[in-house]
mmCIF file of C-alpha atoms in Angstrom:
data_model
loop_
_atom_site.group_PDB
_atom_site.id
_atom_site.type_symbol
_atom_site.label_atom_id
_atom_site.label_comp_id
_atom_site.label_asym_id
_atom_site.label_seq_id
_atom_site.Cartn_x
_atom_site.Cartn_y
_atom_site.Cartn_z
ATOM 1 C CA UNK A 133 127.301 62.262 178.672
ATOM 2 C CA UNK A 134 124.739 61.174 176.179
ATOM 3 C CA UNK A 135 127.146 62.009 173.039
ATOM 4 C CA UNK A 136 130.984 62.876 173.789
ATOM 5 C CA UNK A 137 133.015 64.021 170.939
ATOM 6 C CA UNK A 138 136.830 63.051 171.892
ATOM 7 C CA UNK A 139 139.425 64.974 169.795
ATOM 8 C CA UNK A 140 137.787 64.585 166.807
ATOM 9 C CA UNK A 141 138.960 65.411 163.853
ATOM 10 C CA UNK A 142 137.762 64.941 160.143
ATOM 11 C CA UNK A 143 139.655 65.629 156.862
ATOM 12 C CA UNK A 144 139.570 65.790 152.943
ATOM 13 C CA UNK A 145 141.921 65.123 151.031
ATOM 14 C CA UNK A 146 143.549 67.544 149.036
ATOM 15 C CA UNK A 147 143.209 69.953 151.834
ATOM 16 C CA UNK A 148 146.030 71.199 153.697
ATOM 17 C CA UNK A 149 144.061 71.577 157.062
ATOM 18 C CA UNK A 150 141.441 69.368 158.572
ATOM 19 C CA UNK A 151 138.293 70.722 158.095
ATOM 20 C CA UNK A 152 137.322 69.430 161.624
ATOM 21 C CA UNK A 153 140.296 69.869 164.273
ATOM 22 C CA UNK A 154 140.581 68.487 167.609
ATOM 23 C CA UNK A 155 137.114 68.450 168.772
ATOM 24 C CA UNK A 156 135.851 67.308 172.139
ATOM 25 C CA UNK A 157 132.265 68.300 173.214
ATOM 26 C CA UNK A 158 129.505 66.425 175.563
ATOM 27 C CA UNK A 159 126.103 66.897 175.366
ATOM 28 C CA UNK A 160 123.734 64.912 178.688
ATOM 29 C CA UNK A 161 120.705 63.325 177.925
ATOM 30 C CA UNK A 162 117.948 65.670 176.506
ATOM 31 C CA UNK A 163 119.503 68.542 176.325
ATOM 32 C CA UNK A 164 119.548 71.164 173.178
ATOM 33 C CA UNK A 165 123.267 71.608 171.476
ATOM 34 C CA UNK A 166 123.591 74.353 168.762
ATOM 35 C CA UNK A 167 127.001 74.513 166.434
ATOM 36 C CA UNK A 168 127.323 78.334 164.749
ATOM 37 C CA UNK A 169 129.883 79.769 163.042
ATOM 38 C CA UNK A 170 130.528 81.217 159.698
ATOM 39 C CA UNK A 171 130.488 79.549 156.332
ATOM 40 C CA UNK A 172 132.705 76.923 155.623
ATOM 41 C CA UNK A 173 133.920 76.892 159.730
ATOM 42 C CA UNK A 174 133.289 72.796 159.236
ATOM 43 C CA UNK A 175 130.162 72.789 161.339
ATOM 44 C CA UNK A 176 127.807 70.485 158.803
ATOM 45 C CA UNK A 177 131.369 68.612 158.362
ATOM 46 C CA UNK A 178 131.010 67.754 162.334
ATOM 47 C CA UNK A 179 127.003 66.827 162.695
ATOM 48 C CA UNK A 180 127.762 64.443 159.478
ATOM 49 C CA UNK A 181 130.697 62.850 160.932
ATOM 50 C CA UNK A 182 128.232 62.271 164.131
ATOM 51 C CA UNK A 183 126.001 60.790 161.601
ATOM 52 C CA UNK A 184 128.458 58.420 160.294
ATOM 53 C CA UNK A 185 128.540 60.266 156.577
ATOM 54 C CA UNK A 186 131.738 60.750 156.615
ATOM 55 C CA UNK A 187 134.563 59.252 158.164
ATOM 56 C CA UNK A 188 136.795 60.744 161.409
ATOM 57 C CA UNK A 189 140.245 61.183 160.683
ATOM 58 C CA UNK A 190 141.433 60.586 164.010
ATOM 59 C CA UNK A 191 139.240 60.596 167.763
ATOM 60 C CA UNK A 192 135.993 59.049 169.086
ATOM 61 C CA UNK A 193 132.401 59.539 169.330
ATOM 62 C CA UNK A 194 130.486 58.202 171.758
ATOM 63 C CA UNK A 195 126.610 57.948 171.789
ATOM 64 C CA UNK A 196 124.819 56.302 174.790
ATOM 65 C CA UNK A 197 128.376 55.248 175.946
ATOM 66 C CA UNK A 198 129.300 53.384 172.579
ATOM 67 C CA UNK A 199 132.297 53.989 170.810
ATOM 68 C CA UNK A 200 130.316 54.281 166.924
ATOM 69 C CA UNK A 201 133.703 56.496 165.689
ATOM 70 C CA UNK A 202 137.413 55.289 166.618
ATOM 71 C CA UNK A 203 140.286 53.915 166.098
ATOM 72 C CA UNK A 204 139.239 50.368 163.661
ATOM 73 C CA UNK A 205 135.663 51.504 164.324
ATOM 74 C CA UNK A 206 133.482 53.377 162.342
ATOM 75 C CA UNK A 207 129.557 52.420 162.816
ATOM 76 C CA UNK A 208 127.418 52.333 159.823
ATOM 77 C CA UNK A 209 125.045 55.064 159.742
ATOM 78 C CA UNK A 210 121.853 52.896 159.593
ATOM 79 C CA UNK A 211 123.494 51.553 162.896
ATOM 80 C CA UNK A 212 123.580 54.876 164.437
ATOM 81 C CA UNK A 213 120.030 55.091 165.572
ATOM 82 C CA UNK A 214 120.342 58.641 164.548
ATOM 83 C CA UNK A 215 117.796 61.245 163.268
ATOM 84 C CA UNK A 216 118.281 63.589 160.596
ATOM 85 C CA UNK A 217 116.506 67.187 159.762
ATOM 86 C CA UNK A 218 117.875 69.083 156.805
ATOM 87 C CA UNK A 219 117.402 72.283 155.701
ATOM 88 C CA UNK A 220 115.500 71.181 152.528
ATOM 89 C CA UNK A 221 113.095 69.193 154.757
ATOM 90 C CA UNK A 222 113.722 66.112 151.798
ATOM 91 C CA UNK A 223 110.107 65.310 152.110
ATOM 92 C CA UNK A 224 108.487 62.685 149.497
ATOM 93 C CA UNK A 225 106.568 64.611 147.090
ATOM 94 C CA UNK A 226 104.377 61.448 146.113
ATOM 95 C CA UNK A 227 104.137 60.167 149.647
ATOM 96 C CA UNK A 228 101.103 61.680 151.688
ATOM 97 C CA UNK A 229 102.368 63.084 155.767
ATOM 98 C CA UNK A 230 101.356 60.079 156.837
ATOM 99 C CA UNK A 231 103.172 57.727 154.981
ATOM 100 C CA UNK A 232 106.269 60.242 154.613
ATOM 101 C CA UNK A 233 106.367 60.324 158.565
ATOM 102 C CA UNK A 234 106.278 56.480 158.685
ATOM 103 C CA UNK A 235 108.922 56.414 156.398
ATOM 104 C CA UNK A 236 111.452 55.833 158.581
ATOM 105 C CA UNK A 237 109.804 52.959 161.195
ATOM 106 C CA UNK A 238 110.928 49.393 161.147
ATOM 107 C CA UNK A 239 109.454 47.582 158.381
ATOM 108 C CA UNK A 240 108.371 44.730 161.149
ATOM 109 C CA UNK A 241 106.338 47.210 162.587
ATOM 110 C CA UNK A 242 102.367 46.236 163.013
ATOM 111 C CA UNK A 243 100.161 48.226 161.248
ATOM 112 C CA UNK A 244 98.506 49.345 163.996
ATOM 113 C CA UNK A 245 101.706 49.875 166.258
ATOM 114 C CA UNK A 246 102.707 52.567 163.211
ATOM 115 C CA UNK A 247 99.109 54.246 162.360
ATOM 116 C CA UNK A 248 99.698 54.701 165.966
ATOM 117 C CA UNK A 249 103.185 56.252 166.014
ATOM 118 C CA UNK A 250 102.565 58.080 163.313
ATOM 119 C CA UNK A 251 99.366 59.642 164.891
ATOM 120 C CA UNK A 252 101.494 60.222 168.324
ATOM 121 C CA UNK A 253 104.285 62.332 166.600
ATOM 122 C CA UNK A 254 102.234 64.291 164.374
ATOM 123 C CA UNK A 255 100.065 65.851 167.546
ATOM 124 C CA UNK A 256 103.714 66.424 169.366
ATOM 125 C CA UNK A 257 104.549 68.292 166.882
ATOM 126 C CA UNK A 258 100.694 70.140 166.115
ATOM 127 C CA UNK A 259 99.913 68.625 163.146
ATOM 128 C CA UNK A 260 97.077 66.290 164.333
ATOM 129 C CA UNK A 261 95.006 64.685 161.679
ATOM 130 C CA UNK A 262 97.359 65.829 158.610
ATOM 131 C CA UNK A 263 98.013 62.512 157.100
ATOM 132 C CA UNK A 264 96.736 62.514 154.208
ATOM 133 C CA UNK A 265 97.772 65.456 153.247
ATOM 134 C CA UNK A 266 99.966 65.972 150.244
ATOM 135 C CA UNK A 267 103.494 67.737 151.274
ATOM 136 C CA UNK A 268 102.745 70.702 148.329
ATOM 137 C CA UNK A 269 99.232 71.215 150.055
ATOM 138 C CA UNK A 270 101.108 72.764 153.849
ATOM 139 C CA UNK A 271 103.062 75.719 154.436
ATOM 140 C CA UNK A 272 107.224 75.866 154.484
ATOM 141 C CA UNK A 273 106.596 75.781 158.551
ATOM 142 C CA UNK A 274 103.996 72.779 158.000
ATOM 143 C CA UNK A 275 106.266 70.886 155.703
ATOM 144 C CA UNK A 276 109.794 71.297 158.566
ATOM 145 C CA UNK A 277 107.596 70.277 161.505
ATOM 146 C CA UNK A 278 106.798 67.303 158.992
ATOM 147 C CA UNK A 279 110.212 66.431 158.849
ATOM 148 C CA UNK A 280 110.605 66.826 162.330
ATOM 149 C CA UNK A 281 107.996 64.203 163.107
ATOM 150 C CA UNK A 282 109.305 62.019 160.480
ATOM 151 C CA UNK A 283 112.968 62.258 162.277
ATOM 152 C CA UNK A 284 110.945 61.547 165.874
ATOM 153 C CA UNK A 285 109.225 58.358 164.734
ATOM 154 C CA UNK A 286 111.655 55.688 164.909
ATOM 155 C CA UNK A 287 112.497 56.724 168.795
ATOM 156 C CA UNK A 288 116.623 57.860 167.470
ATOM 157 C CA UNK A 289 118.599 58.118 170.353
ATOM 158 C CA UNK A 290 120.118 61.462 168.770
ATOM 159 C CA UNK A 291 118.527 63.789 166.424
ATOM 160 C CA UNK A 292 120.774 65.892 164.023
ATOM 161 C CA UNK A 293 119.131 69.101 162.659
ATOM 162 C CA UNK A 294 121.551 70.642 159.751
ATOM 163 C CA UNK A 295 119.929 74.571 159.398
ATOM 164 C CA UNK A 296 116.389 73.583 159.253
ATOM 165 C CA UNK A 297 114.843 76.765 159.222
ATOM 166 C CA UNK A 298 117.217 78.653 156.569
ATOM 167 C CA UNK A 299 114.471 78.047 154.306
ATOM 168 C CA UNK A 300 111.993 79.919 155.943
ATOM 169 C CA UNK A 301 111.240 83.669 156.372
ATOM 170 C CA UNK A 302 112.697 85.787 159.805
ATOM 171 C CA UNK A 303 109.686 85.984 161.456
ATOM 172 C CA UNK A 304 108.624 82.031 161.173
ATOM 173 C CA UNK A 305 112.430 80.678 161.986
ATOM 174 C CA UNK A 306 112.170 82.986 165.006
ATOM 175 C CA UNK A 307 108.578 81.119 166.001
ATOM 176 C CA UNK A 308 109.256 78.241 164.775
ATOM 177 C CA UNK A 309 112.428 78.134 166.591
ATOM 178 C CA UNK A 310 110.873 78.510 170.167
ATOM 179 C CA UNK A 311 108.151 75.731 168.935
ATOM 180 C CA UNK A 312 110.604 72.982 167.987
ATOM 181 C CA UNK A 313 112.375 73.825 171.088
ATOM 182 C CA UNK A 314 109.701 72.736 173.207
ATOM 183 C CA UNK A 315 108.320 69.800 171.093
ATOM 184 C CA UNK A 316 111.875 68.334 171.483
ATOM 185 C CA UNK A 317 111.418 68.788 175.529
ATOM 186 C CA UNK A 318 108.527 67.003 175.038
ATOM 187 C CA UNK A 319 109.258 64.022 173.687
ATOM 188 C CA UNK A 320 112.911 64.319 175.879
ATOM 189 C CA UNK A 321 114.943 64.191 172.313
ATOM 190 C CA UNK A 322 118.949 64.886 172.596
ATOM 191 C CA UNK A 323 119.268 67.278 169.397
ATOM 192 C CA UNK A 324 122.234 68.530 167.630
ATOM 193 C CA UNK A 325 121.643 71.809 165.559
ATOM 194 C CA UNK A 326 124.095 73.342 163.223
ATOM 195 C CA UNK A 327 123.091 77.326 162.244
ATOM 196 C CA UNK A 328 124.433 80.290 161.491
ATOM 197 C CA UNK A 329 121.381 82.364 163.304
ATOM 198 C CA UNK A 330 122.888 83.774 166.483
ATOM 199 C CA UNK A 331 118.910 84.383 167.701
ATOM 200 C CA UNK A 332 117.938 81.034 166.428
ATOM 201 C CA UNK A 333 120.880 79.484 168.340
ATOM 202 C CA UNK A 334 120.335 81.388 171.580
ATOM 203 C CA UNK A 335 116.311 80.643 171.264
ATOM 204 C CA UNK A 336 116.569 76.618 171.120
ATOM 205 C CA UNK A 337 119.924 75.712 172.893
ATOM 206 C CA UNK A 338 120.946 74.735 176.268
ATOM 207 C CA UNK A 339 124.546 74.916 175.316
ATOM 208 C CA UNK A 340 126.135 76.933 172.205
ATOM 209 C CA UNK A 341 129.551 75.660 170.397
ATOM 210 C CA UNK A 342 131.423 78.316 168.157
ATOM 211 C CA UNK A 343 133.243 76.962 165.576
ATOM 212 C CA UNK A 344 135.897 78.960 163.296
ATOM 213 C CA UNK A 345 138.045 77.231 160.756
ATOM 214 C CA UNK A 346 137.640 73.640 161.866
ATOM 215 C CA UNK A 347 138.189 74.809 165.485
ATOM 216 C CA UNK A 348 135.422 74.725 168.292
ATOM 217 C CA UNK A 349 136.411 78.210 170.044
ATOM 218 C CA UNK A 350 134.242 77.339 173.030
ATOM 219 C CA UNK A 351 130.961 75.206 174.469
ATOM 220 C CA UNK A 352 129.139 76.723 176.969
ATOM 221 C CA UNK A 353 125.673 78.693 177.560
ATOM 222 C CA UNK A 354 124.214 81.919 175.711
ATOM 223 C CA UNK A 355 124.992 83.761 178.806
ATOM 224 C CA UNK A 356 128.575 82.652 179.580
ATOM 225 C CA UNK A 357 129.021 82.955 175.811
ATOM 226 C CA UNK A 358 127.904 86.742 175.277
ATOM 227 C CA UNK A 359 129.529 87.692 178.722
ATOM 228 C CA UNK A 360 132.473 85.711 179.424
ATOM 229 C CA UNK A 361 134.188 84.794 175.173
ATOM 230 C CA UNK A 362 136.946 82.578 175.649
ATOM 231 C CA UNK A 363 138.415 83.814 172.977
ATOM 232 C CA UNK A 364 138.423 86.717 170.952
ATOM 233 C CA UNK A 365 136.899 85.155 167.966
ATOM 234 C CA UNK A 366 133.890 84.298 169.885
ATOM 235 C CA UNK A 367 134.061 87.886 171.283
ATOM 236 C CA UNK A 368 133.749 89.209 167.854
ATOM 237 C CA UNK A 369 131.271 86.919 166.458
ATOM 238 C CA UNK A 370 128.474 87.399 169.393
ATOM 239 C CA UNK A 371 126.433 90.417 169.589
ATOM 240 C CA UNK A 372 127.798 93.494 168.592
ATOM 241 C CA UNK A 373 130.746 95.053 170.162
ATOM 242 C CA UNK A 374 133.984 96.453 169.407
ATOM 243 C CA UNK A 375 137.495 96.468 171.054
ATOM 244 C CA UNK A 376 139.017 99.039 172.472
ATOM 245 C CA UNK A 377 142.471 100.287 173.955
ATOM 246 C CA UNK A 378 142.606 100.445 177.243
ATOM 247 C CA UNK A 379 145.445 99.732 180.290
ATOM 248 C CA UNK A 380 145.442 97.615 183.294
ATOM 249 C CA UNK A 381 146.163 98.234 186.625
ATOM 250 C CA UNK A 382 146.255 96.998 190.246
ATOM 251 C CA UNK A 383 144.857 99.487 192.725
ATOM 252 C CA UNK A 384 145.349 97.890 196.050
ATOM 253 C CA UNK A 385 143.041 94.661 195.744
ATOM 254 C CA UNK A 386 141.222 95.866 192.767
ATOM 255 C CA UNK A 387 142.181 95.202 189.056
ATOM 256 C CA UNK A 388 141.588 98.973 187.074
ATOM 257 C CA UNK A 389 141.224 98.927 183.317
ATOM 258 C CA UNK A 390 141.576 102.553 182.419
ATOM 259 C CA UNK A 391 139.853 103.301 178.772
ATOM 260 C CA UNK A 392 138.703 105.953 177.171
ATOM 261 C CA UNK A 393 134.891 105.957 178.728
ATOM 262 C CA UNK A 394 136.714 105.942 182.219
ATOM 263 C CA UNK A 395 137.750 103.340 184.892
ATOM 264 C CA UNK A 396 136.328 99.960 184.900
ATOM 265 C CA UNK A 397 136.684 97.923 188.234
ATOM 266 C CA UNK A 398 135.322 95.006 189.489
ATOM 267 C CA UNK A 399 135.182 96.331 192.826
ATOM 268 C CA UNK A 400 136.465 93.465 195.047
ATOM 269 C CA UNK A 401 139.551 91.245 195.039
ATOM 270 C CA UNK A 402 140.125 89.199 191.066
ATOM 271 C CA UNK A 403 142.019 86.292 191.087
ATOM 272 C CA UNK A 404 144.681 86.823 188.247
ATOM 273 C CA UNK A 405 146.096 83.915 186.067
ATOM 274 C CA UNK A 406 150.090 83.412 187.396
ATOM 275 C CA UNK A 407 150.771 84.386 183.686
ATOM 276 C CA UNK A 408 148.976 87.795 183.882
ATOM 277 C CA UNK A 409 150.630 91.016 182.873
ATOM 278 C CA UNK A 410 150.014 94.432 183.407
ATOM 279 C CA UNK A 411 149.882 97.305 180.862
ATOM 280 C CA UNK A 412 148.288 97.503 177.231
ATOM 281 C CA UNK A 413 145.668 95.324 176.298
ATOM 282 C CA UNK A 414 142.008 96.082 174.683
ATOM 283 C CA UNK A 415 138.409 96.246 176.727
ATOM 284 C CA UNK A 416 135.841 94.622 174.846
ATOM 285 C CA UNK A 417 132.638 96.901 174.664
ATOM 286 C CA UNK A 418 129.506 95.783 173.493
ATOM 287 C CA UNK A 419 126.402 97.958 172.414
ATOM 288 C CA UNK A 420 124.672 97.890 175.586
ATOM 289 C CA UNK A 421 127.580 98.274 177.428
ATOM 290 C CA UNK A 422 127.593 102.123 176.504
ATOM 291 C CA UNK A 423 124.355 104.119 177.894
ATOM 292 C CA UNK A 424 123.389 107.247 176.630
ATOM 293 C CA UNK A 425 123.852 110.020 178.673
ATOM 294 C CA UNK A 426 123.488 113.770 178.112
ATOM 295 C CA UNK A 427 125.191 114.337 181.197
ATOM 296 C CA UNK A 428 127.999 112.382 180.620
ATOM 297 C CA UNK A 429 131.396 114.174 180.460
ATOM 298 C CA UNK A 430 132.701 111.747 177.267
ATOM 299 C CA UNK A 431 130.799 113.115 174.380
ATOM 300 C CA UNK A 432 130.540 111.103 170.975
ATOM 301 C CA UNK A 433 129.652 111.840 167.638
ATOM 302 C CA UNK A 434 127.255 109.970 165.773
ATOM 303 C CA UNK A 435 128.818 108.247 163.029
ATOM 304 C CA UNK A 436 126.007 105.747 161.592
ATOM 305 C CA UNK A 437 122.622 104.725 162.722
ATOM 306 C CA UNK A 438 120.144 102.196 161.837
ATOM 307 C CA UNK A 439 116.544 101.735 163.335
ATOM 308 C CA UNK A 440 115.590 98.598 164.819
ATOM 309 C CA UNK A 441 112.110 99.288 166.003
ATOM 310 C CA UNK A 442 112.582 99.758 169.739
ATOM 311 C CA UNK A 443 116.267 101.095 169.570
ATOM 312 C CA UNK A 444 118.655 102.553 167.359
ATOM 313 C CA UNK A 445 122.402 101.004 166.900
ATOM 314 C CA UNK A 446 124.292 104.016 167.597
ATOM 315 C CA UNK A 447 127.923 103.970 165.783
ATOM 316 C CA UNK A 448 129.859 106.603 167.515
ATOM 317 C CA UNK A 449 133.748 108.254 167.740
ATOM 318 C CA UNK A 450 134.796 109.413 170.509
ATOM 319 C CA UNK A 451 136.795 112.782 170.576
ATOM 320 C CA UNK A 452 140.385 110.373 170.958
ATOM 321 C CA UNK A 453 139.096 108.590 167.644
ATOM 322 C CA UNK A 454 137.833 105.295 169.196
ATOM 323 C CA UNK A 455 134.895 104.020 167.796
ATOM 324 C CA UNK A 456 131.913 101.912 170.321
ATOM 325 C CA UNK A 457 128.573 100.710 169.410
ATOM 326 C CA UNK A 458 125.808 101.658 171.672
ATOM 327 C CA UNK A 459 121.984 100.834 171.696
ATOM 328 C CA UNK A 460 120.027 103.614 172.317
ATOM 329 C CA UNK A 461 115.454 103.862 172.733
ATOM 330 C CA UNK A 462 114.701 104.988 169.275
ATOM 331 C CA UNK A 463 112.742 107.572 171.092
ATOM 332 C CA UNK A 464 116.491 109.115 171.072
ATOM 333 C CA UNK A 465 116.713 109.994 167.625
ATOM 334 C CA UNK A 466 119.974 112.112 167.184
ATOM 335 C CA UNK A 467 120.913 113.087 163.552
ATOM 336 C CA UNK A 468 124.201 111.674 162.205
ATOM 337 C CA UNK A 469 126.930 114.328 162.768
ATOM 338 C CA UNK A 470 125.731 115.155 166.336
ATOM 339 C CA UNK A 471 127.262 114.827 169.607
ATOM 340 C CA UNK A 472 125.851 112.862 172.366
ATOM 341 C CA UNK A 473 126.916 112.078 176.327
ATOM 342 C CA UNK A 474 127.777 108.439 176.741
ATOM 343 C CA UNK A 475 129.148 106.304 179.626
ATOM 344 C CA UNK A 476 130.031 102.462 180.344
ATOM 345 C CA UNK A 477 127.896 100.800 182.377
ATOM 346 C CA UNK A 478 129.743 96.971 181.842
ATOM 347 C CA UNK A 479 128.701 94.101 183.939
ATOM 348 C CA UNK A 480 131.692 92.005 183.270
ATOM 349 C CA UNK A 481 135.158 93.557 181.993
ATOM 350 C CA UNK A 482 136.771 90.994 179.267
ATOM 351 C CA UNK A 483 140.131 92.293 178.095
ATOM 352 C CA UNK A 484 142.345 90.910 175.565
ATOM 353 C CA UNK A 485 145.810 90.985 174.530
ATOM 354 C CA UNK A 486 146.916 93.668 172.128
ATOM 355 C CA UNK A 487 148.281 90.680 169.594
ATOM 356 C CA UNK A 488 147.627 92.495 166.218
ATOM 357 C CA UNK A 489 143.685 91.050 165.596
ATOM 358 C CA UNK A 490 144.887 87.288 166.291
ATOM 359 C CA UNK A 491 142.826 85.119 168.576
ATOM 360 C CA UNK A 492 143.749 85.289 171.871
ATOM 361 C CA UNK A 493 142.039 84.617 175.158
ATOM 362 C CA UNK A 494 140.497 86.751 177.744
ATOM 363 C CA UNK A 495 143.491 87.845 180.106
ATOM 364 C CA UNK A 496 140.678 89.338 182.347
ATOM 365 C CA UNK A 497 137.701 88.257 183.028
ATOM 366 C CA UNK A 498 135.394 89.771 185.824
ATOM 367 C CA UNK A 499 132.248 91.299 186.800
ATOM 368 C CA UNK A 500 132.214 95.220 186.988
#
């Protein structure tokens, strides 16, 4: 692994919890990692104790295989070789883009060796001839890709990115999100990002950590996220979906979870965890898990809708009072109050424990 968080754990004091607990992560050699989470779930806390701002209360970081956290260690942040990318770009407002992206370069560096540099980064990241430009005279998009260029010069063998598009508006964090992506592929950067974006996080990762109250809940893809949460926190934070009550049982070979759309099954034999039991537990459904259907026998009533361009999110009860969410084409567009034919169509059945709302993990997991 390029970077390998060990156990880490960071805290303040005053504070009866760490605000980082425990944790271990690895991220290879230019690849995309994105940290999300909700406010104050110690995400920032974690890229700045990779940066060396603040210190680890107990565990080790390792960049490039070099212990720069640790026990009797603790690497000076100018030491780090690390880039940084905040969310208030911290551009020099008397320093032209040329001189703001060569900022950062060794101060041995020739002249020519930095005009060069300085050149190279700014057409990575489309911004060729811009430097002398004043920072007030470009766009909020402009000024972050800037910043971006600035954190590329030096060569940092890790770049940190702390929400560096919450300053702009939805439609250019979306863009701008995809861009950055593949200007970091380009020049083969290993990036960090911390955001609270779900779309921005799925659009420019290779691997997603969730984070809730100091905790990371699990590291893995945007797909393996969404379909397979590891815990019911992440379950509840991705997408939309709800939980609902439902029963397990073994048919032969097959693992049945009876809810109130009908019988889920994977269809084929599921090998069960030796702790597994049978009985109560709750089916998590997501929005396009439920398909409208007028000639489905489970009818629903519309509770709430809101229009989303191409689709409608559908809340609906169901006749036993469970509520589900459910995507529909807004070309569908029932009237609050009325009653619509819905069924499951789920490509992987995730089931929890029935433990009052705690976080608990998956004690199914399987395809449909």
């Amino acid at each position: 692994m390029h970077i390998e968080l060990s156990q880490l754990s960071v805290a303040y004091p005053g504070r009866p919890r760490p605000a980082v607990e425990r944790v271990s992560l690895g991220l290879r050699a230019g690849d995309i990692g994105v940290l999300i989470g909700p406010s104050g779930c110690g995400k920032t806390t974690l890229l700045r104790a990779i940066a060396g701002l603040e210190p680890a209360a107990e565990g080790l970081i390792r960049i490039s295989g070099d212990v720069v956290s640790g026990p009797r260690v603790h690497l000076a942040p100018e030491r780090r070789r690390i880039g940084m990318v905040f969310q208030d770009y911290a551009l020099f407002p008397h320093l032209d883009v040329g001189r703001n992206v060569g900022f950062g370069l060794n101060g041995n560096t020739r002249k020519a060796e930095r005009v060069a540099r300085v050149a190279e980064v700014l057409e990575l990241v489309g911004l060729p001839g811009t430097q002398r430009q004043m920072p007030h005279q470009l766009s909020g998009g402009q000024q972050q890709r800037v910043a971006l260029a600035r954190a590329l010069a030096p060569n940092p063998q890790l770049l940190l990115l702390d929400e560096p598009f919450s300053n702009l508006d939805v439609d250019l964090r979306e863009r701008l999100a995809h861009e950055i992506r593949g200007i970091l592929k380009a020049a083969k950067a290993t990036a960090l990002f911390v955001t609270h974006d779900q779309l921005e996080a799925f659009a420019t990762g290779d691997i997603i950590g969730v984070m809730h109250e100091g905790h990371l809940h699990q590291w893995d893809d945007a797909y393996t996220l969404y379909h397979r949460p590891a815990t019911r926190f992440v379950a509840d934070f991705i997408g939309h979906g709800v939980f609902t009550p439902a029963t397990l049982k073994r048919v032969g070979n097959q693992v049945m979870v009876h809810t109130p759309l009908g019988a889920l099954t994977d269809g084929s034999e599921c090998p069960l965890p030796s702790a597994f039991s049978w009985g109560q537990c709750e089916v998590l459904l997501r929005a396009d898990d439920i398909v409208h259907d007028d000639d489905a026998p489970v009818k629903a009533e519309i509770m709430r809708k809101a229009f989303r361009g191409s689709e409608f999110l559908y809340t609906l009860r169901l006749k036993t009072g469970e509520v589900v969410l459910a995507h529909v084409p807004s070309h569908h567009d029932h009237k609050v109050g009325e009653w619509i034919g819905i069924r499951a169509q789920v490509d992987h059945v995730v089931t929890f424990q029935r433990e009052g709302g705690a976080a608990a993990a998956p004690i199914a997991s399987f395809p449909a």
